[in-house]
PDB file of C-alpha atoms in Angstrom:
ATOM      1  CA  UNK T   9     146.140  69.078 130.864  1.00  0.00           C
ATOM      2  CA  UNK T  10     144.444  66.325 133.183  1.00  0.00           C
ATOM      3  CA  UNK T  11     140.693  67.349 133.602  1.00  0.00           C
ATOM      4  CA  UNK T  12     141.246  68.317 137.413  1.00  0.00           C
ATOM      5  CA  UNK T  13     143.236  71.396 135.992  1.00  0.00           C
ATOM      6  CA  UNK T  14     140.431  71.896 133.532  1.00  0.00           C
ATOM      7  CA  UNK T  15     137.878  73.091 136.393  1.00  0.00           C
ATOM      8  CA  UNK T  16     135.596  69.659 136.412  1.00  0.00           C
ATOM      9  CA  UNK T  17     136.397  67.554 139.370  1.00  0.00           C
ATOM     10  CA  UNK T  18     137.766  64.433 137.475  1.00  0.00           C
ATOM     11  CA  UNK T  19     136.504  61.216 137.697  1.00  0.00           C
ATOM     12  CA  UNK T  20     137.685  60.537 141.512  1.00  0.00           C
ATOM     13  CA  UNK T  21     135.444  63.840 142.203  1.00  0.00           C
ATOM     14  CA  UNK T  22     132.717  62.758 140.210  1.00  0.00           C
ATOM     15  CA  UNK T  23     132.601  58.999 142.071  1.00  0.00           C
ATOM     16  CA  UNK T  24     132.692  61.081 145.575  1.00  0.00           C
ATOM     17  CA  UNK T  25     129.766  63.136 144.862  1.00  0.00           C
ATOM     18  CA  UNK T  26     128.050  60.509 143.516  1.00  0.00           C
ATOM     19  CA  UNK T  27     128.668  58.425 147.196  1.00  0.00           C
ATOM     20  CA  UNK T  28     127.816  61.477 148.459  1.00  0.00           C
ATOM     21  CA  UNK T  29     124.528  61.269 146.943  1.00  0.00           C
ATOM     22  CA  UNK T  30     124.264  57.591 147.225  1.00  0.00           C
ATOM     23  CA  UNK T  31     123.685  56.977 143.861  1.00  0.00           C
ATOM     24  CA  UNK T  32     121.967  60.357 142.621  1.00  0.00           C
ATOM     25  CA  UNK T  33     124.572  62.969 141.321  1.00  0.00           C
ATOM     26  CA  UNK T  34     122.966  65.742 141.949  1.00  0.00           C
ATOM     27  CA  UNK T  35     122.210  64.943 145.772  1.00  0.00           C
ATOM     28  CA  UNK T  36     125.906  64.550 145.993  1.00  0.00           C
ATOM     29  CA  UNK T  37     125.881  68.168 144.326  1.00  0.00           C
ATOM     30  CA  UNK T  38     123.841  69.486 147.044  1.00  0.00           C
ATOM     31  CA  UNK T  39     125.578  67.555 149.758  1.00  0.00           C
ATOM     32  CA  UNK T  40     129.077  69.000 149.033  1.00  0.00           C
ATOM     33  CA  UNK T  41     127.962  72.314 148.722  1.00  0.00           C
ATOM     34  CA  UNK T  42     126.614  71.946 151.830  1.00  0.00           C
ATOM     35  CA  UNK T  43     129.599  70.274 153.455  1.00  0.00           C
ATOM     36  CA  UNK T  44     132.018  73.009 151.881  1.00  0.00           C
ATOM     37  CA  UNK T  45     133.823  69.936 150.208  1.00  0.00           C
ATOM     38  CA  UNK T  46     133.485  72.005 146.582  1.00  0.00           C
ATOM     39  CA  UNK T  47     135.467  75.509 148.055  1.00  0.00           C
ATOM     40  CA  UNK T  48     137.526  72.978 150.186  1.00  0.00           C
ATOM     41  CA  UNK T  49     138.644  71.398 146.470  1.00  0.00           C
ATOM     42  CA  UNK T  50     139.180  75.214 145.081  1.00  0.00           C
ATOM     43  CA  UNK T  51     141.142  76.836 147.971  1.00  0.00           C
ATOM     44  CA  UNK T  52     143.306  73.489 147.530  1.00  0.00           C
ATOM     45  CA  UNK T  53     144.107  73.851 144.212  1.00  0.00           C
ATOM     46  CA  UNK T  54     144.796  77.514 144.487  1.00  0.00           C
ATOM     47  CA  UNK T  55     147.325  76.657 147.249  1.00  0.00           C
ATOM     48  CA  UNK T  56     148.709  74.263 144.913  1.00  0.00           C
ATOM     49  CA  UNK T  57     148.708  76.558 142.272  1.00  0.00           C
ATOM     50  CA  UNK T  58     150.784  79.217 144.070  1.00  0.00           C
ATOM     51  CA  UNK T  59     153.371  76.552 145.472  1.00  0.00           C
ATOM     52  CA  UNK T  60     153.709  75.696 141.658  1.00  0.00           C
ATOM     53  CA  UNK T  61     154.080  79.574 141.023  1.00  0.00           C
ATOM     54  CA  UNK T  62     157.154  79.663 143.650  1.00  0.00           C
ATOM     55  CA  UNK T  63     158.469  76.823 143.037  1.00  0.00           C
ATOM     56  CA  UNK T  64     158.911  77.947 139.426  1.00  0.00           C
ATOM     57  CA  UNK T  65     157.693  74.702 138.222  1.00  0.00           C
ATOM     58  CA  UNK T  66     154.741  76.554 136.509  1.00  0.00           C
ATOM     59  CA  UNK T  67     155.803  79.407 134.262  1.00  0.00           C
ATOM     60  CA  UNK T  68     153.822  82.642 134.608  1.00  0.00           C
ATOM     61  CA  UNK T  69     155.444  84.673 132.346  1.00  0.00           C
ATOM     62  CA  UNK T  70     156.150  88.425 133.928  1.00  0.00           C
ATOM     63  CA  UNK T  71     155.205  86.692 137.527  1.00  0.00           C
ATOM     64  CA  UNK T  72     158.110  84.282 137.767  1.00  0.00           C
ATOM     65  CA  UNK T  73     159.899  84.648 134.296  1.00  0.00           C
ATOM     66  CA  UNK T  74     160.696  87.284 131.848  1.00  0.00           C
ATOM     67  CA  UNK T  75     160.198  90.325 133.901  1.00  0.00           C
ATOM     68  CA  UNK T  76     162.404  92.474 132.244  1.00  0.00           C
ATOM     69  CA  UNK T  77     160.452  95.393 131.675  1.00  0.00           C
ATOM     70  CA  UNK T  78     158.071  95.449 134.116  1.00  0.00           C
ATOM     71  CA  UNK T  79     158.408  98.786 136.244  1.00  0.00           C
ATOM     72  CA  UNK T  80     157.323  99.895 139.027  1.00  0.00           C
ATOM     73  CA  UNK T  81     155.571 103.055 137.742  1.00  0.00           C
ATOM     74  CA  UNK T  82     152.072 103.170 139.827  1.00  0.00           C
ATOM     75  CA  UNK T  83     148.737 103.843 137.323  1.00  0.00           C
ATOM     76  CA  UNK T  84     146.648 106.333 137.464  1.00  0.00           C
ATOM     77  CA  UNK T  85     144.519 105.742 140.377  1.00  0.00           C
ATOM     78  CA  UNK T  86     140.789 106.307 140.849  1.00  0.00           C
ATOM     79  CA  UNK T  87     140.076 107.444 144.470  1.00  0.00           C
ATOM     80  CA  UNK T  88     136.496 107.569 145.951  1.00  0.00           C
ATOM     81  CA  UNK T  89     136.544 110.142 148.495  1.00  0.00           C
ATOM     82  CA  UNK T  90     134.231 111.208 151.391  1.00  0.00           C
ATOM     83  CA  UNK T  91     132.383 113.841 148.903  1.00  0.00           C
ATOM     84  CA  UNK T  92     131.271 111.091 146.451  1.00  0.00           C
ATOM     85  CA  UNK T  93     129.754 108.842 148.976  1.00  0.00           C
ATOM     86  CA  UNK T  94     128.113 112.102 150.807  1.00  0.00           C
ATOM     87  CA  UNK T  95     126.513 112.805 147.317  1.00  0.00           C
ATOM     88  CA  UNK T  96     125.348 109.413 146.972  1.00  0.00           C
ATOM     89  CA  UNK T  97     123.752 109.347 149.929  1.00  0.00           C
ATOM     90  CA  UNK T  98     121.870 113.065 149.927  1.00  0.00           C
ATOM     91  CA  UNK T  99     120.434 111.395 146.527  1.00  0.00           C
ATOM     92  CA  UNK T 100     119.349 108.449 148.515  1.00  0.00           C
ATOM     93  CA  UNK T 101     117.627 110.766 150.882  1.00  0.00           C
ATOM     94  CA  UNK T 102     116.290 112.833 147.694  1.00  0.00           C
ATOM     95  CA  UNK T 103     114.638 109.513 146.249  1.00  0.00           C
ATOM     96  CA  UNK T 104     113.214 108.626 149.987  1.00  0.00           C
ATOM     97  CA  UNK T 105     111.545 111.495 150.247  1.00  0.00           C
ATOM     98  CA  UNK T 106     110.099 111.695 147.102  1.00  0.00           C
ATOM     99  CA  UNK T 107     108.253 108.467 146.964  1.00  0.00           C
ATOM    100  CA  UNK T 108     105.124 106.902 147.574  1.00  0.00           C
ATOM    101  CA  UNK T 109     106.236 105.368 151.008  1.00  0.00           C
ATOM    102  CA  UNK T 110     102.846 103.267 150.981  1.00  0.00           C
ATOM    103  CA  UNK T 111     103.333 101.879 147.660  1.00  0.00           C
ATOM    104  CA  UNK T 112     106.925 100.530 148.512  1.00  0.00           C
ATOM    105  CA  UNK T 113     105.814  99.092 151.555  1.00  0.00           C
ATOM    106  CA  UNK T 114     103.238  97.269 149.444  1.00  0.00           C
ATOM    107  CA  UNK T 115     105.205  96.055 146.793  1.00  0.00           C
ATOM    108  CA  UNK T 116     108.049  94.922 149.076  1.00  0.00           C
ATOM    109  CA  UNK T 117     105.470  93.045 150.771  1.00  0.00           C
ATOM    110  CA  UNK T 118     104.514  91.397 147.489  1.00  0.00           C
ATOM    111  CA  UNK T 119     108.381  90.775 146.899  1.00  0.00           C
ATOM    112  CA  UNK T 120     108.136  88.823 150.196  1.00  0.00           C
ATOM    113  CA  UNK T 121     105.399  86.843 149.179  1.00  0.00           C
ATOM    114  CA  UNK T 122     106.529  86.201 145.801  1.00  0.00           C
ATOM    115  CA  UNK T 123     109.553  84.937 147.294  1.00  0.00           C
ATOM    116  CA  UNK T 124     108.328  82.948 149.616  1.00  0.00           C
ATOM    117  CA  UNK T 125     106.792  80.565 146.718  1.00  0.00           C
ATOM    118  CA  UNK T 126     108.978  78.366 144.964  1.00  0.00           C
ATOM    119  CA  UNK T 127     106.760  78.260 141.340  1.00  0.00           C
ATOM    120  CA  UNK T 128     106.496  82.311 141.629  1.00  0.00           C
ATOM    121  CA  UNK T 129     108.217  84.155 139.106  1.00  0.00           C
ATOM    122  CA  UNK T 130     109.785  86.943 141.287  1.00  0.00           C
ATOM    123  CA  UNK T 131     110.408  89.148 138.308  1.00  0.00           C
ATOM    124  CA  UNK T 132     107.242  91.083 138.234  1.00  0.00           C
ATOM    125  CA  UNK T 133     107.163  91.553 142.347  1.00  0.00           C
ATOM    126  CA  UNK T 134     111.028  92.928 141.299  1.00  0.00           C
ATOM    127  CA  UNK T 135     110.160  95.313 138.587  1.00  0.00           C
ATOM    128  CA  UNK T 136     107.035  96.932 140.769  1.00  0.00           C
ATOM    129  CA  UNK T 137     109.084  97.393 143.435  1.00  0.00           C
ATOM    130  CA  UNK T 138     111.761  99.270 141.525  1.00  0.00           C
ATOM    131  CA  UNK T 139     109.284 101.320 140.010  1.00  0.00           C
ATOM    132  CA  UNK T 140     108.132 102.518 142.777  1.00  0.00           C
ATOM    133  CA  UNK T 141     111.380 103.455 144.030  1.00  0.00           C
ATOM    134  CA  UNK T 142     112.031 100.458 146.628  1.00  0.00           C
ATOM    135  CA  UNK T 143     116.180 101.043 146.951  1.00  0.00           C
ATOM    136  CA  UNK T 144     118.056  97.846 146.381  1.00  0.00           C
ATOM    137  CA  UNK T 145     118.923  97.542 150.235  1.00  0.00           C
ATOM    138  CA  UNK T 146     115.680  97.393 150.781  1.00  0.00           C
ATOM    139  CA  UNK T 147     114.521  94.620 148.627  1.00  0.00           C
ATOM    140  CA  UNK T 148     117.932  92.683 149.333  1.00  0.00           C
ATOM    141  CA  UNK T 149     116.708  92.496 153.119  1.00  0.00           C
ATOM    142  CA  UNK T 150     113.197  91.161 152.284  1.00  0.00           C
ATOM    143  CA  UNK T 151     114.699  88.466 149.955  1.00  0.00           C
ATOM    144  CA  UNK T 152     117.215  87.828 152.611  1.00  0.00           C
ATOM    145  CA  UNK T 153     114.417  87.597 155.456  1.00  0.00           C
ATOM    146  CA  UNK T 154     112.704  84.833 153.181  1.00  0.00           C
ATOM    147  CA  UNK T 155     115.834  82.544 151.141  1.00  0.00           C
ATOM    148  CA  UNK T 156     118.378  83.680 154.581  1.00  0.00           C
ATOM    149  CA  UNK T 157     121.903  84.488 153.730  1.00  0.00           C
ATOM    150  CA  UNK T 158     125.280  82.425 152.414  1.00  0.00           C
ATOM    151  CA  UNK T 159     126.813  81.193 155.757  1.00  0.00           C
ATOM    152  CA  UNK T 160     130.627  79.977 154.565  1.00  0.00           C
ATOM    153  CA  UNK T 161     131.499  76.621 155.964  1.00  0.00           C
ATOM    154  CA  UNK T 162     134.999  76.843 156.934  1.00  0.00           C
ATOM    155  CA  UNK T 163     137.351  74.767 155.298  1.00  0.00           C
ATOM    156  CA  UNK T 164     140.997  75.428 156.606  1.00  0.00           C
TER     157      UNK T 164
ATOM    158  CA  UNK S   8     160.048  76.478 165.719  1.00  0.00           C
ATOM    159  CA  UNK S   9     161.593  75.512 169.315  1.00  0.00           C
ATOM    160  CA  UNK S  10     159.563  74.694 172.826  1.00  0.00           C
ATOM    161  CA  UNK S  11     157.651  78.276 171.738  1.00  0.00           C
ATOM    162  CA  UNK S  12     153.554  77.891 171.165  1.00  0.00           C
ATOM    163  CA  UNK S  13     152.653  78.213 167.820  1.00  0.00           C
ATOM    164  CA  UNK S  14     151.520  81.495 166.866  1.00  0.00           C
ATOM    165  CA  UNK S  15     147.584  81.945 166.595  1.00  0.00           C
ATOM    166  CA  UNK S  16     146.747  84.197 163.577  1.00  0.00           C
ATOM    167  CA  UNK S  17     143.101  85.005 163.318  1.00  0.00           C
ATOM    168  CA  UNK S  18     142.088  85.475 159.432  1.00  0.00           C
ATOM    169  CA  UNK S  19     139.257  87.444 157.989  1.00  0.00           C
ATOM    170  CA  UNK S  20     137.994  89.067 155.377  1.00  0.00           C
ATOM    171  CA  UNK S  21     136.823  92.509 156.404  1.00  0.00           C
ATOM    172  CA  UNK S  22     133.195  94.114 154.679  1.00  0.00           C
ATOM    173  CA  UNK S  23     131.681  93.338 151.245  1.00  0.00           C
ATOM    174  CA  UNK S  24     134.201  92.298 149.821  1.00  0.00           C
ATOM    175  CA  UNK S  25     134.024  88.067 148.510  1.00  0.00           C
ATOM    176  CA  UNK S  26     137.618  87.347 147.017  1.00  0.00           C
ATOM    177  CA  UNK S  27     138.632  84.948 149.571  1.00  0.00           C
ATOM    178  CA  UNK S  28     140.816  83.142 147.122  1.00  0.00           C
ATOM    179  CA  UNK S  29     144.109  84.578 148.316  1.00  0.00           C
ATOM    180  CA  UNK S  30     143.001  84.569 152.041  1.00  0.00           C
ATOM    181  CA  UNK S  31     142.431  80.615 151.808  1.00  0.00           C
ATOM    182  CA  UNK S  32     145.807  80.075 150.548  1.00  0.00           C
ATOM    183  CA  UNK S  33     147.440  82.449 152.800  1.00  0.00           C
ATOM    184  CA  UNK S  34     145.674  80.272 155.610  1.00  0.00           C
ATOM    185  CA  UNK S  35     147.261  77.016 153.981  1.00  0.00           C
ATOM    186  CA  UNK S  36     150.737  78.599 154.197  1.00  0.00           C
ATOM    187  CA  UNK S  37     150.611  79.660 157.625  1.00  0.00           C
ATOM    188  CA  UNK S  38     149.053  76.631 158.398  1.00  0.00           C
ATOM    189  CA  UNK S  39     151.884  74.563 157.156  1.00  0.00           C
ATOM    190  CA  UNK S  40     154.296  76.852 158.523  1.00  0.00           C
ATOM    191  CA  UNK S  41     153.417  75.565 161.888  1.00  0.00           C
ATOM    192  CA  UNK S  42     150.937  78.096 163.052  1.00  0.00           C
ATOM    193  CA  UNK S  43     147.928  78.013 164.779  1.00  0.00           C
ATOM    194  CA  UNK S  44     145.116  79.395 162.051  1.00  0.00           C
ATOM    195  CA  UNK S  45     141.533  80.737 163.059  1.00  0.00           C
ATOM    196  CA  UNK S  46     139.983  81.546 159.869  1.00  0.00           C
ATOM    197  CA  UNK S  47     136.886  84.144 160.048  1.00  0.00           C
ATOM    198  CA  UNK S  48     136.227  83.969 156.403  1.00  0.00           C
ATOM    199  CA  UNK S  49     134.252  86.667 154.211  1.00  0.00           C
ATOM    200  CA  UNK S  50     132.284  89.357 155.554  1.00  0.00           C
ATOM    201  CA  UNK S  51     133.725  89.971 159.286  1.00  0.00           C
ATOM    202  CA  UNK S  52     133.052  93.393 160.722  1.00  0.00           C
ATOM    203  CA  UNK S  53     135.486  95.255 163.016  1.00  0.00           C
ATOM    204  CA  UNK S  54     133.564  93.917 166.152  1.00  0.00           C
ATOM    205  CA  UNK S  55     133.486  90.288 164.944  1.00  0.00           C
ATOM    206  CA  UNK S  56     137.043  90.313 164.217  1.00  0.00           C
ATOM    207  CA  UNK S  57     137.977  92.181 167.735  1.00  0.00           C
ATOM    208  CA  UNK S  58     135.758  89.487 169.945  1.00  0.00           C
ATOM    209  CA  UNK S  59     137.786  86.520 167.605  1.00  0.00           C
ATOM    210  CA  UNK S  60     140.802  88.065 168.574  1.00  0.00           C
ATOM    211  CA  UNK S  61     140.099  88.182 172.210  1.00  0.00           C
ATOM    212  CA  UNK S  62     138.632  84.411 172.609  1.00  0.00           C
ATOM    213  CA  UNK S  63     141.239  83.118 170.735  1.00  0.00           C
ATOM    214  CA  UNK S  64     143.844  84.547 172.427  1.00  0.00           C
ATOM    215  CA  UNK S  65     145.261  85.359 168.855  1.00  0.00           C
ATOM    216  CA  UNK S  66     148.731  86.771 168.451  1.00  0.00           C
ATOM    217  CA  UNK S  67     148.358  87.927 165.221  1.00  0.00           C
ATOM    218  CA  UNK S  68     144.925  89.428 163.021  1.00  0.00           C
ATOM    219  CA  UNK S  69     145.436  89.016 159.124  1.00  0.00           C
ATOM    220  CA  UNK S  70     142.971  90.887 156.742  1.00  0.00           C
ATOM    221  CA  UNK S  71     142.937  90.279 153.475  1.00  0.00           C
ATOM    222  CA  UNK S  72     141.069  93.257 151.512  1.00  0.00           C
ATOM    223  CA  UNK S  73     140.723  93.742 147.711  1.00  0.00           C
ATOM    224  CA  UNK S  74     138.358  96.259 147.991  1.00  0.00           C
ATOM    225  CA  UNK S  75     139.909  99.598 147.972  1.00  0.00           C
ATOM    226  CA  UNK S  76     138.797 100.296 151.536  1.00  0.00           C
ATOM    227  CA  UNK S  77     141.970  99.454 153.548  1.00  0.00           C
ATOM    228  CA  UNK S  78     142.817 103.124 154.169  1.00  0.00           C
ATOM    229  CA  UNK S  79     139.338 103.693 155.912  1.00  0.00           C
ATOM    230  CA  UNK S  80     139.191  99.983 157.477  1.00  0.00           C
ATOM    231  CA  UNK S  81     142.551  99.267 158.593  1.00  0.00           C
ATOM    232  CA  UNK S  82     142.910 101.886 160.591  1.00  0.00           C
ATOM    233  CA  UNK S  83     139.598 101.567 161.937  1.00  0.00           C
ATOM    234  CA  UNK S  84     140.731  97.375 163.410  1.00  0.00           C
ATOM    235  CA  UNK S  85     143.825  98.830 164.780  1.00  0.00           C
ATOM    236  CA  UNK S  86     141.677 101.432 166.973  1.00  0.00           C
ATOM    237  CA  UNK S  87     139.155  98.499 167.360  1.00  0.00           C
ATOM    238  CA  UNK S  88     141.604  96.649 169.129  1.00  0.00           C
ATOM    239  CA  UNK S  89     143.645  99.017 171.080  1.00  0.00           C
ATOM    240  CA  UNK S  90     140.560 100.194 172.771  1.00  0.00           C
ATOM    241  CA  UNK S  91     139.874  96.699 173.238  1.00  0.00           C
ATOM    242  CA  UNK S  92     143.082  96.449 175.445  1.00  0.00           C
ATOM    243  CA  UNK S  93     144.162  93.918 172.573  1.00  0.00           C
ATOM    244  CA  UNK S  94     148.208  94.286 171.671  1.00  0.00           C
ATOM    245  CA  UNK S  95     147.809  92.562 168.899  1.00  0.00           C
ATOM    246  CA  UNK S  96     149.319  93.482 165.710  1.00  0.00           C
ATOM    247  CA  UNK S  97     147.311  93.550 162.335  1.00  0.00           C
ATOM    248  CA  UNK S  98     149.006  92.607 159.172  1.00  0.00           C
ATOM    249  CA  UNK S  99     146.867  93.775 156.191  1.00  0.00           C
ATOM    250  CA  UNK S 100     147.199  91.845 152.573  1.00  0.00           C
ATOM    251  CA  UNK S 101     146.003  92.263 148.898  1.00  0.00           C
ATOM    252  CA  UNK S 102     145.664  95.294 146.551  1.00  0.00           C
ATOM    253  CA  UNK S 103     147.233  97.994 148.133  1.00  0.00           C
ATOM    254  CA  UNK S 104     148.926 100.911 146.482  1.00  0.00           C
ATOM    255  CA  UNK S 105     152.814 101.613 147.274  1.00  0.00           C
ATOM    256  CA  UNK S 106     151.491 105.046 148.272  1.00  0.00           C
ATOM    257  CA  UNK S 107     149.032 104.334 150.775  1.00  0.00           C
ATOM    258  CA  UNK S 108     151.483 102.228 152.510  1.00  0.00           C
ATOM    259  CA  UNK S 109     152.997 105.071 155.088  1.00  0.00           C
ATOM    260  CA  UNK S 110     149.436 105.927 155.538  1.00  0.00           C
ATOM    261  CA  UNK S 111     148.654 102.921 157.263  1.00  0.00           C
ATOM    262  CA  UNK S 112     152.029 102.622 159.417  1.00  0.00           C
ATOM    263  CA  UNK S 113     151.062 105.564 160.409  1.00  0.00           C
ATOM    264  CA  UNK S 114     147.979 104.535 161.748  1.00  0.00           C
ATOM    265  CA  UNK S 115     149.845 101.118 163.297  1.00  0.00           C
ATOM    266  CA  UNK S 116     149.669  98.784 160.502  1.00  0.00           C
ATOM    267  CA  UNK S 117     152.286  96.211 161.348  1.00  0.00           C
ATOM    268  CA  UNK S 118     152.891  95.009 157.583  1.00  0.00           C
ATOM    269  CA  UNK S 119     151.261  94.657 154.431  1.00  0.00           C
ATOM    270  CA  UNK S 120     151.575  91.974 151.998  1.00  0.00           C
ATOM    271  CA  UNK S 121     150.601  92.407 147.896  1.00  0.00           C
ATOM    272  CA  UNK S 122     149.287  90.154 145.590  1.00  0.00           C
ATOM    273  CA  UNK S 123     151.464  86.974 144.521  1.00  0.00           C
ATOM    274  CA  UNK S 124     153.797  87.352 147.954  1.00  0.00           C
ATOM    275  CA  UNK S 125     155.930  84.623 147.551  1.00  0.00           C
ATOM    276  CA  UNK S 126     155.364  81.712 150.582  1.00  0.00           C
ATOM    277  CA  UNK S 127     158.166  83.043 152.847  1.00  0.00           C
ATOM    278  CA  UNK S 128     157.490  86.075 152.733  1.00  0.00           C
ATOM    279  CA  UNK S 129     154.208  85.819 153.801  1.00  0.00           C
ATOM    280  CA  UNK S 130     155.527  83.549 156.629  1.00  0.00           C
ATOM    281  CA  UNK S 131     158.254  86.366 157.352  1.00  0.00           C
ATOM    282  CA  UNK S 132     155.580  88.705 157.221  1.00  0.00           C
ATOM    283  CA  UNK S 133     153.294  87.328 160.163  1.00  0.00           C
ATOM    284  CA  UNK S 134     156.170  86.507 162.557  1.00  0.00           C
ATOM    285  CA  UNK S 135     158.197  89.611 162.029  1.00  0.00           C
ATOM    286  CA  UNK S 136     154.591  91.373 162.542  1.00  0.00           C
ATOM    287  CA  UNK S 137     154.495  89.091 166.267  1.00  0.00           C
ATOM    288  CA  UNK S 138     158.153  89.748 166.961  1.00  0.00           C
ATOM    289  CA  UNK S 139     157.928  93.250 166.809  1.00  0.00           C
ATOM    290  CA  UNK S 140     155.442  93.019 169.970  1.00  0.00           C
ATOM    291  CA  UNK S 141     158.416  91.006 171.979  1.00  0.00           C
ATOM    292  CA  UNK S 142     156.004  88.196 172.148  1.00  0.00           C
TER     293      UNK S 142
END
C-alpha cells in the first residue's frame, strides 16, 4: 500500500504544500485548504476508487465479488414522521417560553464576545448560555455572525 | 455524442446534509462522459437550485441526498421548478429505500440512482432522464 492510499498525501503532496507555503508547511496547509486543492485530492481519489470498484480491479467483497447471499430483503426502517417533528417543536416553544429571555440575550451576547477573541476560552460563555436555556440555533448563529460560515470552493 | 450540445446537469446537494463524497464522483463521471457539469455543492436550498437551473440553462438537476429527506424534498424541487416554468427533469441519487421509489415517480421524479451505481448506469441514468423530455 503506497502512502497516497494510506490517507497522507505522499511525498509529491507534501513538496506541493510546502511550495505552497514557500518554505513553511503549515502555510502551505492553510493555502490548500483555502484553494480547495485538499477536497480536490479526496473527490479524486474517490473517483478513482470507484473506477477501480467497476473495473473489478479492486475486490470489494459482496460489492463486486462473492455476492451470493446477499438479498434483497429491505430492514426494518425507522421513519420520522410529521408528529415527531411537531412534538419537537411544541417543546421548543415550551422551553422559549419558560426562560429568562433577558438572561439569554445576555449570555449570547457574552458568547459573541468571547468569540470574537482569539485567547478566550469560549467554554464558559458556552455552558452559561446553555444553562440558561439559549437553544443551539441560537448560539450557532452568534458564532456564525463572528467566525462566518464554511463556503465550499468548487473543485469539479 | 454527435453534432448534439452536451447536456448541462446542474449538481447539488440539497439541506443539511455534508456527504458530498458520492456527488463529487458522480460529477467526475458525467464530466468525462462528455457533459456539461455545474456543480452547486453542499447545502443548496430549493430556490438556489431553481435560479441555477434557470441561468444555466441546465437540462438536467441531479441531487444527491443521504439524509432521509428525499420523500419531503424531492418532491418539493420538482414543484419548485414546474412553477418556475422549468421542464427540467430531476434525477435524485443516494440512500433511498426500494419502497419510497413509486412515491417519488409519482410526484415526477425522473430516476433515482443508489449507492455504488456502477459508471454507466449513472451515465444511462442522466440521459435517459433528458431523453424522456424529447430534448
Amino acid at each position: 500500500m503506497d502512502d497516497r492510499r494510506a490517507g497522507t498525501p505522499g511525498r509529491g503532496g507534501v513538496r506541493h504544500l510546502d511550495e505552497l507555503g514557500e518554505g513553511s508547511l503549515l502555510e502551505g496547509v492553510y493555502a490548500a485548504i483555502e484553494s480547495g486543492w485538499f477536497v480536490g485530492e479526496i473527490a479524486d481519489a474517490a473517483y478513482r476508487y470507484e473506477r477501480e470498484v467497476n473495473a473489478g480491479d479492486r475486490i470489494v467483497v459482496g460489492v463486486n465479488a462473492f455476492t451470493e447471499g446477499n438479498d434483497s430483503r429491505q430492514a426494518d426502517l425507522l421513519r420520522i414522521d410529521q408528529e415527531t417533528e411537531d412534538l419537537q417543536r411544541r417543546r421548543l416553544d415550551a422551553v422559549r417560553r419558560s426562560r429568562d429571555d433577558q438572561a439569554v440575550v445576555a449570555s449570547l451576547s457574552r458568547v459573541a464576545a468571547a468569540a470574537a477573541e482569539p485567547t478566550t476560552n469560549l467554554m464558559p460563555a458556552l455552558l452559561e448560555a446553555v444553562s440558561v436555556r439559549a437553544t443551539l440555533g441560537e448560539v450557532v448563529d452568534v458564532l456564525e455572525g463572528v467566525f462566518g460560515t464554511y463556503v465550499e470552493r468548487t473543485v469539479v | 455524442m454527435s453534432g448534439d450540445p452536451p447536456i448541462r446537469v446542474v449538481l447539488a446537494k440539497l439541506g443539511l446534509d455534508g456527504h458530498d463524497r458520492g456527488l463529487k464522483v458522480v460529477a467526475r463521471i458525467l464530466r468525462d462522459a462528455g457533459m456539461e457539469v455545474v456543480y452547486l455543492g453542499l447545502r443548496q436550498t430549493t430556490e438556489t437550485i431553481v435560479d441555477a437551473v434557470e441561468q444555466e440553462d441546465a437540462d438536467v438537476v441531479g441531487i444527491s441526498m443521504l439524509n432521509a429527506g428525499h420523500l419531503t424534498l424531492g418532491p418539493r424541487i420538482v414543484d419548485a421548478l414546474a412553477e418556475a416554468g422549468l421542464d427540467v427533469p430531476v434525477v435524485i441519487g443516494g440512500i433511498v429505500p426500494d419502497e419510497d421509489r413509486p412515491a417519488l415517480a409519482d410526484a415526477g421524479v425522473a430516476g433515482v440512482l443508489g449507492p455504488g451505481a456502477p459508471t454507466d448506469e449513472v451515465v444511462a441514468g442522466i440521459r435517459d432522464a433528458v431523453a424522456a423530455r424529447g430534448r
